[in-house]
PDB file of C-alpha atoms in Angstrom:
ATOM      1  CA  UNK A1004      11.358  -9.007 -11.824  1.00  0.00           C
ATOM      2  CA  UNK A1005       7.726  -7.936 -11.662  1.00  0.00           C
ATOM      3  CA  UNK A1006       7.126  -4.290 -11.354  1.00  0.00           C
ATOM      4  CA  UNK A1007       4.733  -1.407 -11.906  1.00  0.00           C
ATOM      5  CA  UNK A1008       5.249   1.958 -13.486  1.00  0.00           C
ATOM      6  CA  UNK A1009       2.866   4.797 -12.556  1.00  0.00           C
ATOM      7  CA  UNK A1010       2.465   8.281 -13.891  1.00  0.00           C
ATOM      8  CA  UNK A1011       4.624  10.733 -11.909  1.00  0.00           C
ATOM      9  CA  UNK A1012       2.881  13.516 -10.092  1.00  0.00           C
ATOM     10  CA  UNK A1013       2.005  15.838  -8.746  1.00  0.00           C
ATOM     11  CA  UNK A1014      -1.177  16.376 -10.800  1.00  0.00           C
ATOM     12  CA  UNK A1015      -3.159  19.544 -10.260  1.00  0.00           C
ATOM     13  CA  UNK A1016      -6.651  19.864 -11.681  1.00  0.00           C
ATOM     14  CA  UNK A1017      -9.615  22.157 -11.418  1.00  0.00           C
ATOM     15  CA  UNK A1018     -12.894  20.869 -10.093  1.00  0.00           C
ATOM     16  CA  UNK A1019     -14.887  18.982 -12.682  1.00  0.00           C
ATOM     17  CA  UNK A1020     -11.841  18.308 -14.909  1.00  0.00           C
ATOM     18  CA  UNK A1021     -11.163  14.912 -16.442  1.00  0.00           C
ATOM     19  CA  UNK A1022      -8.586  12.823 -14.688  1.00  0.00           C
ATOM     20  CA  UNK A1023      -6.265  10.113 -16.036  1.00  0.00           C
ATOM     21  CA  UNK A1024      -3.488   8.499 -14.111  1.00  0.00           C
ATOM     22  CA  UNK A1025      -1.452   6.049 -16.139  1.00  0.00           C
ATOM     23  CA  UNK A1026      -0.276   2.685 -14.852  1.00  0.00           C
ATOM     24  CA  UNK A1027       1.493  -0.081 -16.552  1.00  0.00           C
ATOM     25  CA  UNK A1028       2.808  -3.371 -15.079  1.00  0.00           C
ATOM     26  CA  UNK A1029       5.164  -6.056 -16.114  1.00  0.00           C
ATOM     27  CA  UNK A1030       4.418  -9.651 -15.337  1.00  0.00           C
ATOM     28  CA  UNK A1031       5.002 -13.086 -16.559  1.00  0.00           C
ATOM     29  CA  UNK A1032       1.623 -14.161 -15.383  1.00  0.00           C
ATOM     30  CA  UNK A1033      -1.826 -12.582 -14.908  1.00  0.00           C
ATOM     31  CA  UNK A1034      -1.895 -10.466 -11.748  1.00  0.00           C
ATOM     32  CA  UNK A1035      -4.954  -8.991 -10.225  1.00  0.00           C
ATOM     33  CA  UNK A1036      -4.925  -5.251 -10.518  1.00  0.00           C
ATOM     34  CA  UNK A1037      -5.772  -2.729  -7.855  1.00  0.00           C
ATOM     35  CA  UNK A1038      -5.963   0.998  -7.314  1.00  0.00           C
ATOM     36  CA  UNK A1039      -5.506   2.220  -3.699  1.00  0.00           C
ATOM     37  CA  UNK A1040      -6.070   5.790  -2.495  1.00  0.00           C
ATOM     38  CA  UNK A1041      -4.416   7.474   0.473  1.00  0.00           C
ATOM     39  CA  UNK A1042      -6.073  10.613   1.911  1.00  0.00           C
ATOM     40  CA  UNK A1043      -3.955  12.950   4.028  1.00  0.00           C
ATOM     41  CA  UNK A1044      -3.075  11.507   7.334  1.00  0.00           C
ATOM     42  CA  UNK A1045      -4.606   8.111   6.693  1.00  0.00           C
ATOM     43  CA  UNK A1046      -3.570   4.636   5.462  1.00  0.00           C
ATOM     44  CA  UNK A1047      -4.297   3.295   2.029  1.00  0.00           C
ATOM     45  CA  UNK A1048      -7.805   2.279   1.119  1.00  0.00           C
ATOM     46  CA  UNK A1049      -8.905   0.033  -1.743  1.00  0.00           C
ATOM     47  CA  UNK A1050     -10.464   2.146  -4.502  1.00  0.00           C
ATOM     48  CA  UNK A1051     -11.135  -0.521  -7.151  1.00  0.00           C
ATOM     49  CA  UNK A1052      -9.906  -3.751  -8.553  1.00  0.00           C
ATOM     50  CA  UNK A1053      -9.992  -5.954 -11.650  1.00  0.00           C
ATOM     51  CA  UNK A1054      -9.067  -9.609 -11.652  1.00  0.00           C
ATOM     52  CA  UNK A1055      -8.853 -10.541 -15.304  1.00  0.00           C
ATOM     53  CA  UNK A1056      -8.389  -9.152 -18.791  1.00  0.00           C
ATOM     54  CA  UNK A1057     -11.071  -6.633 -19.963  1.00  0.00           C
ATOM     55  CA  UNK A1058     -12.526  -6.402 -16.502  1.00  0.00           C
ATOM     56  CA  UNK A1059     -13.520  -2.938 -15.434  1.00  0.00           C
ATOM     57  CA  UNK A1060     -13.349  -1.829 -11.812  1.00  0.00           C
ATOM     58  CA  UNK A1061     -15.298   1.089 -10.630  1.00  0.00           C
ATOM     59  CA  UNK A1062     -16.064   2.963  -7.447  1.00  0.00           C
ATOM     60  CA  UNK A1063     -16.904   6.521  -6.548  1.00  0.00           C
ATOM     61  CA  UNK A1064     -16.935   7.631 -10.118  1.00  0.00           C
ATOM     62  CA  UNK A1065     -13.472   6.245 -10.799  1.00  0.00           C
ATOM     63  CA  UNK A1066     -12.961   3.528 -13.381  1.00  0.00           C
ATOM     64  CA  UNK A1067     -10.032   1.394 -14.602  1.00  0.00           C
ATOM     65  CA  UNK A1068      -9.918  -1.290 -17.255  1.00  0.00           C
ATOM     66  CA  UNK A1069      -7.610  -4.335 -17.233  1.00  0.00           C
ATOM     67  CA  UNK A1070      -5.838  -4.129 -20.616  1.00  0.00           C
ATOM     68  CA  UNK A1071      -3.739  -7.279 -21.054  1.00  0.00           C
ATOM     69  CA  UNK A1072      -2.562  -6.315 -24.565  1.00  0.00           C
ATOM     70  CA  UNK A1073      -0.988  -3.099 -23.283  1.00  0.00           C
ATOM     71  CA  UNK A1074      -0.368  -4.282 -19.749  1.00  0.00           C
ATOM     72  CA  UNK A1075      -2.061  -1.221 -18.463  1.00  0.00           C
ATOM     73  CA  UNK A1076      -4.671  -0.318 -15.818  1.00  0.00           C
ATOM     74  CA  UNK A1077      -5.107   3.489 -16.147  1.00  0.00           C
ATOM     75  CA  UNK A1078      -7.366   5.275 -13.645  1.00  0.00           C
ATOM     76  CA  UNK A1079      -9.951   7.712 -14.944  1.00  0.00           C
ATOM     77  CA  UNK A1080     -12.646   9.998 -13.527  1.00  0.00           C
ATOM     78  CA  UNK A1081     -14.881  12.129 -15.624  1.00  0.00           C
ATOM     79  CA  UNK A1082     -15.322  14.928 -13.170  1.00  0.00           C
ATOM     80  CA  UNK A1083     -13.056  15.303 -10.139  1.00  0.00           C
ATOM     81  CA  UNK A1084     -13.971  16.912  -6.886  1.00  0.00           C
ATOM     82  CA  UNK A1085     -11.914  18.763  -4.198  1.00  0.00           C
ATOM     83  CA  UNK A1086     -12.467  15.738  -2.017  1.00  0.00           C
ATOM     84  CA  UNK A1087     -10.628  13.557  -4.497  1.00  0.00           C
ATOM     85  CA  UNK A1088      -7.407  15.174  -3.479  1.00  0.00           C
ATOM     86  CA  UNK A1089      -5.073  12.286  -2.342  1.00  0.00           C
ATOM     87  CA  UNK A1090      -2.378  10.004  -3.414  1.00  0.00           C
ATOM     88  CA  UNK A1091      -3.308   7.194  -5.787  1.00  0.00           C
ATOM     89  CA  UNK A1092      -1.341   3.992  -6.003  1.00  0.00           C
ATOM     90  CA  UNK A1093      -1.544   1.370  -8.727  1.00  0.00           C
ATOM     91  CA  UNK A1094      -0.880  -2.162  -7.339  1.00  0.00           C
ATOM     92  CA  UNK A1095      -0.640  -5.452  -9.227  1.00  0.00           C
ATOM     93  CA  UNK A1096      -0.912  -8.536  -7.094  1.00  0.00           C
ATOM     94  CA  UNK A1097       1.414 -11.326  -8.111  1.00  0.00           C
ATOM     95  CA  UNK A1098       0.389 -14.578  -6.384  1.00  0.00           C
ATOM     96  CA  UNK A1099      -0.411 -12.758  -3.011  1.00  0.00           C
ATOM     97  CA  UNK A1100       2.508 -10.546  -3.419  1.00  0.00           C
ATOM     98  CA  UNK A1101       1.156  -7.019  -3.678  1.00  0.00           C
ATOM     99  CA  UNK A1102       3.508  -4.468  -5.370  1.00  0.00           C
ATOM    100  CA  UNK A1103       2.739  -0.737  -5.233  1.00  0.00           C
ATOM    101  CA  UNK A1104       3.566   1.979  -7.747  1.00  0.00           C
ATOM    102  CA  UNK A1105       5.328   5.106  -6.527  1.00  0.00           C
ATOM    103  CA  UNK A1106       1.937   6.916  -6.039  1.00  0.00           C
ATOM    104  CA  UNK A1107       0.598   9.949  -7.857  1.00  0.00           C
ATOM    105  CA  UNK A1108      -0.457  12.908  -5.852  1.00  0.00           C
ATOM    106  CA  UNK A1109      -3.590  14.620  -7.066  1.00  0.00           C
ATOM    107  CA  UNK A1110      -4.698  18.039  -5.928  1.00  0.00           C
ATOM    108  CA  UNK A1111      -8.051  19.362  -7.065  1.00  0.00           C
ATOM    109  CA  UNK A1112      -8.630  23.057  -6.744  1.00  0.00           C
ATOM    110  CA  UNK A1113     -12.052  24.657  -6.385  1.00  0.00           C
TER     111      UNK A1113
ATOM    112  CA  UNK B1090     -15.958  -3.709  13.198  1.00  0.00           C
ATOM    113  CA  UNK B1091     -12.760  -1.991  14.284  1.00  0.00           C
ATOM    114  CA  UNK B1092     -10.243  -1.219  11.692  1.00  0.00           C
ATOM    115  CA  UNK B1093      -6.448  -2.044  11.658  1.00  0.00           C
ATOM    116  CA  UNK B1094      -4.849  -0.306  14.646  1.00  0.00           C
ATOM    117  CA  UNK B1095      -1.237   0.682  14.652  1.00  0.00           C
ATOM    118  CA  UNK B1096       0.632   1.905  17.708  1.00  0.00           C
ATOM    119  CA  UNK B1097       2.253   4.233  18.380  1.00  0.00           C
ATOM    120  CA  UNK B1098       1.220   6.855  15.919  1.00  0.00           C
ATOM    121  CA  UNK B1099       4.477   8.757  16.123  1.00  0.00           C
ATOM    122  CA  UNK B1100       7.904   7.717  17.339  1.00  0.00           C
ATOM    123  CA  UNK B1101      11.266   9.531  17.637  1.00  0.00           C
ATOM    124  CA  UNK B1102      14.374   7.511  18.040  1.00  0.00           C
ATOM    125  CA  UNK B1103      18.134   8.051  17.706  1.00  0.00           C
ATOM    126  CA  UNK B1104      20.606   6.140  15.545  1.00  0.00           C
ATOM    127  CA  UNK B1105      21.676   2.810  16.887  1.00  0.00           C
ATOM    128  CA  UNK B1106      18.549   2.372  18.953  1.00  0.00           C
ATOM    129  CA  UNK B1107      15.947  -0.268  18.273  1.00  0.00           C
ATOM    130  CA  UNK B1108      12.166   0.122  17.855  1.00  0.00           C
ATOM    131  CA  UNK B1109       9.158  -2.151  18.057  1.00  0.00           C
ATOM    132  CA  UNK B1110       5.897  -1.221  16.270  1.00  0.00           C
ATOM    133  CA  UNK B1111       2.599  -2.897  16.810  1.00  0.00           C
ATOM    134  CA  UNK B1112      -0.266  -3.789  14.579  1.00  0.00           C
ATOM    135  CA  UNK B1113      -3.659  -5.227  15.557  1.00  0.00           C
ATOM    136  CA  UNK B1114      -5.566  -6.479  12.442  1.00  0.00           C
ATOM    137  CA  UNK B1115      -9.170  -6.526  11.812  1.00  0.00           C
ATOM    138  CA  UNK B1116     -10.924  -9.297  13.829  1.00  0.00           C
ATOM    139  CA  UNK B1117     -10.826 -12.506  11.941  1.00  0.00           C
ATOM    140  CA  UNK B1118      -8.015 -11.471   9.541  1.00  0.00           C
ATOM    141  CA  UNK B1119      -5.143 -13.925   9.669  1.00  0.00           C
ATOM    142  CA  UNK B1120      -2.751 -12.138   7.280  1.00  0.00           C
ATOM    143  CA  UNK B1121      -0.632  -9.106   8.262  1.00  0.00           C
ATOM    144  CA  UNK B1122       1.684  -7.329   5.924  1.00  0.00           C
ATOM    145  CA  UNK B1123       4.079  -4.513   6.688  1.00  0.00           C
ATOM    146  CA  UNK B1124       5.172  -1.700   4.338  1.00  0.00           C
ATOM    147  CA  UNK B1125       7.681   1.118   4.509  1.00  0.00           C
ATOM    148  CA  UNK B1126       6.626   4.348   2.882  1.00  0.00           C
ATOM    149  CA  UNK B1127       9.110   7.139   2.075  1.00  0.00           C
ATOM    150  CA  UNK B1128       8.936  10.097  -0.273  1.00  0.00           C
ATOM    151  CA  UNK B1129      11.874   8.766  -2.339  1.00  0.00           C
ATOM    152  CA  UNK B1130      11.128   5.078  -2.481  1.00  0.00           C
ATOM    153  CA  UNK B1131       7.375   5.000  -2.248  1.00  0.00           C
ATOM    154  CA  UNK B1132       5.747   1.950  -0.724  1.00  0.00           C
ATOM    155  CA  UNK B1133       8.060  -0.990  -0.253  1.00  0.00           C
ATOM    156  CA  UNK B1134       6.960  -4.416   1.007  1.00  0.00           C
ATOM    157  CA  UNK B1135       8.680  -5.643   4.114  1.00  0.00           C
ATOM    158  CA  UNK B1136       7.107  -8.970   4.964  1.00  0.00           C
ATOM    159  CA  UNK B1137       3.764 -10.783   5.384  1.00  0.00           C
ATOM    160  CA  UNK B1138       2.735 -13.060   8.208  1.00  0.00           C
ATOM    161  CA  UNK B1139       0.001 -15.621   8.059  1.00  0.00           C
ATOM    162  CA  UNK B1140      -1.042 -17.741  11.014  1.00  0.00           C
ATOM    163  CA  UNK B1141       2.154 -16.846  12.884  1.00  0.00           C
ATOM    164  CA  UNK B1142       4.449 -17.780   9.986  1.00  0.00           C
ATOM    165  CA  UNK B1143       6.337 -15.418   7.744  1.00  0.00           C
ATOM    166  CA  UNK B1144       5.029 -16.151   4.294  1.00  0.00           C
ATOM    167  CA  UNK B1145       6.618 -13.561   2.108  1.00  0.00           C
ATOM    168  CA  UNK B1146       9.550 -11.251   2.516  1.00  0.00           C
ATOM    169  CA  UNK B1147      10.786  -8.161   0.745  1.00  0.00           C
ATOM    170  CA  UNK B1148      14.375  -6.945   0.177  1.00  0.00           C
ATOM    171  CA  UNK B1149      15.146  -5.429   3.533  1.00  0.00           C
ATOM    172  CA  UNK B1150      18.179  -6.127   5.659  1.00  0.00           C
ATOM    173  CA  UNK B1151      18.020  -8.490   8.582  1.00  0.00           C
ATOM    174  CA  UNK B1152      17.708  -5.482  10.966  1.00  0.00           C
ATOM    175  CA  UNK B1153      14.051  -5.572  10.001  1.00  0.00           C
ATOM    176  CA  UNK B1154      12.238  -8.384  11.617  1.00  0.00           C
ATOM    177  CA  UNK B1155       8.701  -9.207  12.695  1.00  0.00           C
ATOM    178  CA  UNK B1156       6.423 -11.736  14.292  1.00  0.00           C
ATOM    179  CA  UNK B1157       2.801 -12.663  14.558  1.00  0.00           C
ATOM    180  CA  UNK B1158       1.062 -13.907  17.682  1.00  0.00           C
ATOM    181  CA  UNK B1159      -1.673 -16.415  17.922  1.00  0.00           C
ATOM    182  CA  UNK B1160      -4.321 -13.730  18.049  1.00  0.00           C
ATOM    183  CA  UNK B1161      -2.950 -12.402  14.664  1.00  0.00           C
ATOM    184  CA  UNK B1162      -1.509  -9.229  16.217  1.00  0.00           C
ATOM    185  CA  UNK B1163       1.838  -8.438  14.732  1.00  0.00           C
ATOM    186  CA  UNK B1164       4.972  -6.595  15.767  1.00  0.00           C
ATOM    187  CA  UNK B1165       7.767  -5.212  13.638  1.00  0.00           C
ATOM    188  CA  UNK B1166      11.196  -4.632  15.065  1.00  0.00           C
ATOM    189  CA  UNK B1167      14.023  -2.617  13.656  1.00  0.00           C
ATOM    190  CA  UNK B1168      17.398  -2.906  15.307  1.00  0.00           C
ATOM    191  CA  UNK B1169      20.403  -0.574  15.053  1.00  0.00           C
ATOM    192  CA  UNK B1170      18.349   2.279  13.600  1.00  0.00           C
ATOM    193  CA  UNK B1171      19.761   4.318  10.758  1.00  0.00           C
ATOM    194  CA  UNK B1172      18.744   7.786   9.613  1.00  0.00           C
ATOM    195  CA  UNK B1173      17.442   6.193   6.396  1.00  0.00           C
ATOM    196  CA  UNK B1174      14.898   4.146   8.430  1.00  0.00           C
ATOM    197  CA  UNK B1175      12.877   7.351   9.005  1.00  0.00           C
ATOM    198  CA  UNK B1176       9.542   6.606   7.275  1.00  0.00           C
ATOM    199  CA  UNK B1177       5.918   5.840   7.627  1.00  0.00           C
ATOM    200  CA  UNK B1178       5.445   2.180   8.469  1.00  0.00           C
ATOM    201  CA  UNK B1179       2.125   0.800   7.376  1.00  0.00           C
ATOM    202  CA  UNK B1180       0.435  -2.388   8.389  1.00  0.00           C
ATOM    203  CA  UNK B1181      -2.270  -4.080   6.410  1.00  0.00           C
ATOM    204  CA  UNK B1182      -4.427  -6.980   7.219  1.00  0.00           C
ATOM    205  CA  UNK B1183      -6.520  -9.331   5.043  1.00  0.00           C
ATOM    206  CA  UNK B1184      -8.626 -12.439   5.749  1.00  0.00           C
ATOM    207  CA  UNK B1185      -6.290 -14.799   3.959  1.00  0.00           C
ATOM    208  CA  UNK B1186      -3.524 -12.709   2.500  1.00  0.00           C
ATOM    209  CA  UNK B1187      -3.058 -10.786  -0.804  1.00  0.00           C
ATOM    210  CA  UNK B1188      -6.175  -9.687  -2.599  1.00  0.00           C
ATOM    211  CA  UNK B1189      -7.853  -7.012  -0.555  1.00  0.00           C
ATOM    212  CA  UNK B1190      -5.729  -5.192   2.031  1.00  0.00           C
ATOM    213  CA  UNK B1191      -6.986  -3.106   4.830  1.00  0.00           C
ATOM    214  CA  UNK B1192      -4.462  -0.607   5.957  1.00  0.00           C
ATOM    215  CA  UNK B1193      -3.852   1.067   9.348  1.00  0.00           C
ATOM    216  CA  UNK B1194      -2.943   4.824   9.531  1.00  0.00           C
ATOM    217  CA  UNK B1195       0.722   3.935  10.088  1.00  0.00           C
ATOM    218  CA  UNK B1196       3.463   4.701  12.472  1.00  0.00           C
ATOM    219  CA  UNK B1197       5.633   7.647  11.648  1.00  0.00           C
ATOM    220  CA  UNK B1198       9.161   6.924  12.648  1.00  0.00           C
ATOM    221  CA  UNK B1199      11.820   9.611  12.808  1.00  0.00           C
ATOM    222  CA  UNK B1200      15.385   8.661  13.423  1.00  0.00           C
ATOM    223  CA  UNK B1201      17.624  11.510  14.550  1.00  0.00           C
TER     224      UNK B1201
END
């Protein structure tokens, strides 16, 4: 069935380091792709999304590009901050059925 | 605009008991989805309700059930609790289902 594979964590970076969290999906169709973020003690929040091939979603300095040829939607940020410490979830949406990756915990140290 | 509200925030039950969790979606949202989050399994989809009808269902046993009321508020029920049901249960609402979900802070259920 349809699924999503996300880079395992935890990931620990120093402030201002470059971040990449890999995500690949399998699908027979063309899902919309999402990244959600969960800060400590909170529910998930939508971070960014892309709805078709080659679309780039961006928000708060984070970016991800819908790569149909590699079925990937890797999350990147050029310079992370301590406040970016959270768990990040990749989530393809298959016909209104949202599937979440296992989540990648990011810790950013000052 | 108030966000998604889940009650209670924490719950402790014993094996064999049943539990009901509540979710109030954002005003105007007609779709409510439920997820179970555990360290080992991550986020797993339970079910989605839209206009009082269950529209999608995940792979959970029949002990897990839900319903949605005419005001879009939703409840989730777990009967005959097992230790493995200990998890954070998250509710998410959206205007019409699917695309953009707004999550509550969750109900942390501990089964002893």
